[in-house]
Amino acid sequence: MFLFSLRAALFGLVLGGLAACDVAYPVTVIGDNGMTFRGSATDTFLHGGSFQATNGNAVCTGTYDKFADISTVSFPVVCNNGLRGVGTAYFQSPTSGSGFVTMTDGSQWQFIFGRGALAL
């Protein structure tokens, strides 16, 4: 009985530790006019994530829900310069992919996240 309780406690600690793990990766966003934002996204195991990117003047942020079996997520984008939009991300792996954001002013922004974002 003690061995079973010990195993259950260890499993709970490992699972709890994983639930608190955050994984950060780079994000690069390019607007219609060539304006480039750079930042990062952070995934929290089993919860989703958030992102923040800046072009030196404006800062845009958002949060998203992501589950292990979902490779596409939609999310709101809010910028401190008044722009807002809705983005869609396509995950090729848990920490890389690409997508687009349609802003309320009608502009289309493209983004890449993960290692590929560093090349832009």
GROMACS .gro file of C-alpha atoms in nm:
model
  120
    1MET     CA    1   0.000   0.000   0.000
    2PHE     CA    2   0.281   0.239   0.088
    3LEU     CA    3   0.453   0.175  -0.249
    4PHE     CA    4   0.130   0.252  -0.437
    5SER     CA    5   0.085   0.576  -0.239
    6LEU     CA    6   0.445   0.674  -0.307
    7ARG     CA    7   0.405   0.610  -0.682
    8ALA     CA    8   0.080   0.808  -0.691
    9ALA     CA    9   0.245   1.099  -0.508
   10LEU     CA   10   0.544   1.099  -0.744
   11PHE     CA   11   0.316   1.086  -1.048
   12GLY     CA   12   0.119   1.381  -0.910
   13LEU     CA   13   0.438   1.581  -0.854
   14VAL     CA   14   0.562   1.512  -1.208
   15LEU     CA   15   0.226   1.598  -1.362
   16GLY     CA   16   0.201   1.912  -1.149
   17GLY     CA   17   0.552   2.013  -1.251
   18LEU     CA   18   0.471   1.968  -1.619
   19ALA     CA   19   0.153   2.172  -1.583
   20ALA     CA   20   0.364   2.464  -1.461
   21CYS     CA   21   0.620   2.441  -1.744
   22ASP     CA   22   0.634   2.734  -1.982
   23VAL     CA   23   0.799   2.712  -2.322
   24ALA     CA   24   0.895   3.040  -2.492
   25TYR     CA   25   0.982   3.086  -2.858
   26PRO     CA   26   1.042   3.383  -3.091
   27VAL     CA   27   0.774   3.550  -3.303
   28THR     CA   28   0.818   3.781  -3.604
   29VAL     CA   29   0.517   3.965  -3.751
   30ILE     CA   30   0.523   4.155  -4.081
   31GLY     CA   31   0.246   4.402  -4.161
   32ASP     CA   32   0.106   4.505  -4.502
   33ASN     CA   33   0.342   4.800  -4.525
   34GLY     CA   34   0.650   4.598  -4.429
   35MET     CA   35   0.635   4.708  -4.066
   36THR     CA   36   0.810   4.437  -3.860
   37PHE     CA   37   0.723   4.339  -3.504
   38ARG     CA   38   0.944   4.106  -3.300
   39GLY     CA   39   0.866   3.936  -2.976
   40SER     CA   40   0.793   3.605  -2.816
   41ALA     CA   41   0.515   3.361  -2.743
   42THR     CA   42   0.489   3.144  -2.434
   43ASP     CA   43   0.298   2.817  -2.415
   44THR     CA   44   0.192   2.679  -2.081
   45PHE     CA   45   0.150   2.301  -2.079
   46LEU     CA   46  -0.219   2.208  -2.118
   47HIS     CA   47  -0.337   2.570  -2.094
   48GLY     CA   48  -0.258   2.767  -2.408
   49GLY     CA   49  -0.036   3.067  -2.423
   50SER     CA   50   0.026   3.432  -2.482
   51PHE     CA   51   0.239   3.649  -2.705
   52GLN     CA   52   0.382   3.998  -2.718
   53ALA     CA   53   0.554   4.171  -3.009
   54THR     CA   54   0.676   4.526  -3.067
   55ASN     CA   55   0.806   4.737  -3.353
   56GLY     CA   56   0.970   4.984  -3.113
   57ASN     CA   57   0.661   5.207  -3.103
   58ALA     CA   58   0.354   4.987  -3.076
   59VAL     CA   59   0.315   4.672  -2.868
   60CYS     CA   60   0.065   4.402  -2.965
   61THR     CA   61  -0.042   4.122  -2.733
   62GLY     CA   62  -0.284   3.835  -2.716
   63THR     CA   63  -0.370   3.507  -2.549
   64TYR     CA   64  -0.492   3.179  -2.691
   65ASP     CA   65  -0.622   2.843  -2.581
   66LYS     CA   66  -0.441   2.544  -2.726
   67PHE     CA   67  -0.499   2.179  -2.665
   68ALA     CA   68  -0.266   1.890  -2.752
   69ASP     CA   69  -0.481   1.767  -3.040
   70ILE     CA   70  -0.545   2.107  -3.203
   71SER     CA   71  -0.306   2.235  -3.469
   72THR     CA   72  -0.494   2.558  -3.550
   73VAL     CA   73  -0.596   2.829  -3.304
   74SER     CA   74  -0.768   3.165  -3.338
   75PHE     CA   75  -0.701   3.449  -3.098
   76PRO     CA   76  -0.768   3.821  -3.043
   77VAL     CA   77  -0.488   4.073  -3.094
   78VAL     CA   78  -0.480   4.407  -2.910
   79CYS     CA   79  -0.220   4.678  -2.974
   80ASN     CA   80  -0.147   4.978  -2.754
   81ASN     CA   81  -0.191   5.210  -3.057
   82GLY     CA   82  -0.563   5.125  -3.083
   83LEU     CA   83  -0.540   4.855  -3.350
   84ARG     CA   84  -0.719   4.528  -3.290
   85GLY     CA   85  -0.752   4.214  -3.488
   86VAL     CA   86  -0.811   3.840  -3.502
   87GLY     CA   87  -0.527   3.599  -3.572
   88THR     CA   88  -0.506   3.238  -3.681
   89ALA     CA   89  -0.199   3.028  -3.606
   90TYR     CA   90  -0.110   2.698  -3.772
   91PHE     CA   91   0.121   2.484  -3.557
   92GLN     CA   92   0.366   2.260  -3.745
   93SER     CA   93   0.509   2.152  -3.407
   94PRO     CA   94   0.429   2.253  -3.050
   95THR     CA   95   0.665   2.554  -3.080
   96SER     CA   96   0.672   2.646  -3.449
   97GLY     CA   97   0.438   2.747  -3.725
   98SER     CA   98   0.292   3.046  -3.903
   99GLY     CA   99  -0.028   3.237  -3.952
  100PHE     CA  100  -0.196   3.566  -4.022
  101VAL     CA  101  -0.381   3.845  -3.845
  102THR     CA  102  -0.665   4.047  -3.994
  103MET     CA  103  -0.667   4.387  -3.829
  104THR     CA  104  -0.973   4.610  -3.787
  105ASP     CA  105  -0.822   4.863  -4.029
  106GLY     CA  106  -0.837   4.594  -4.301
  107SER     CA  107  -0.465   4.519  -4.309
  108GLN     CA  108  -0.335   4.162  -4.320
  109TRP     CA  109  -0.031   4.078  -4.110
  110GLN     CA  110   0.166   3.757  -4.150
  111PHE     CA  111   0.372   3.596  -3.878
  112ILE     CA  112   0.604   3.308  -3.813
  113PHE     CA  113   0.693   3.162  -3.475
  114GLY     CA  114   0.965   2.930  -3.360
  115ARG     CA  115   1.320   2.908  -3.498
  116GLY     CA  116   1.211   3.033  -3.840
  117ALA     CA  117   1.115   3.368  -3.687
  118LEU     CA  118   1.481   3.439  -3.615
  119ALA     CA  119   1.566   3.426  -3.988
  120LEU     CA  120   1.333   3.713  -4.079
   0.00000   0.00000   0.00000
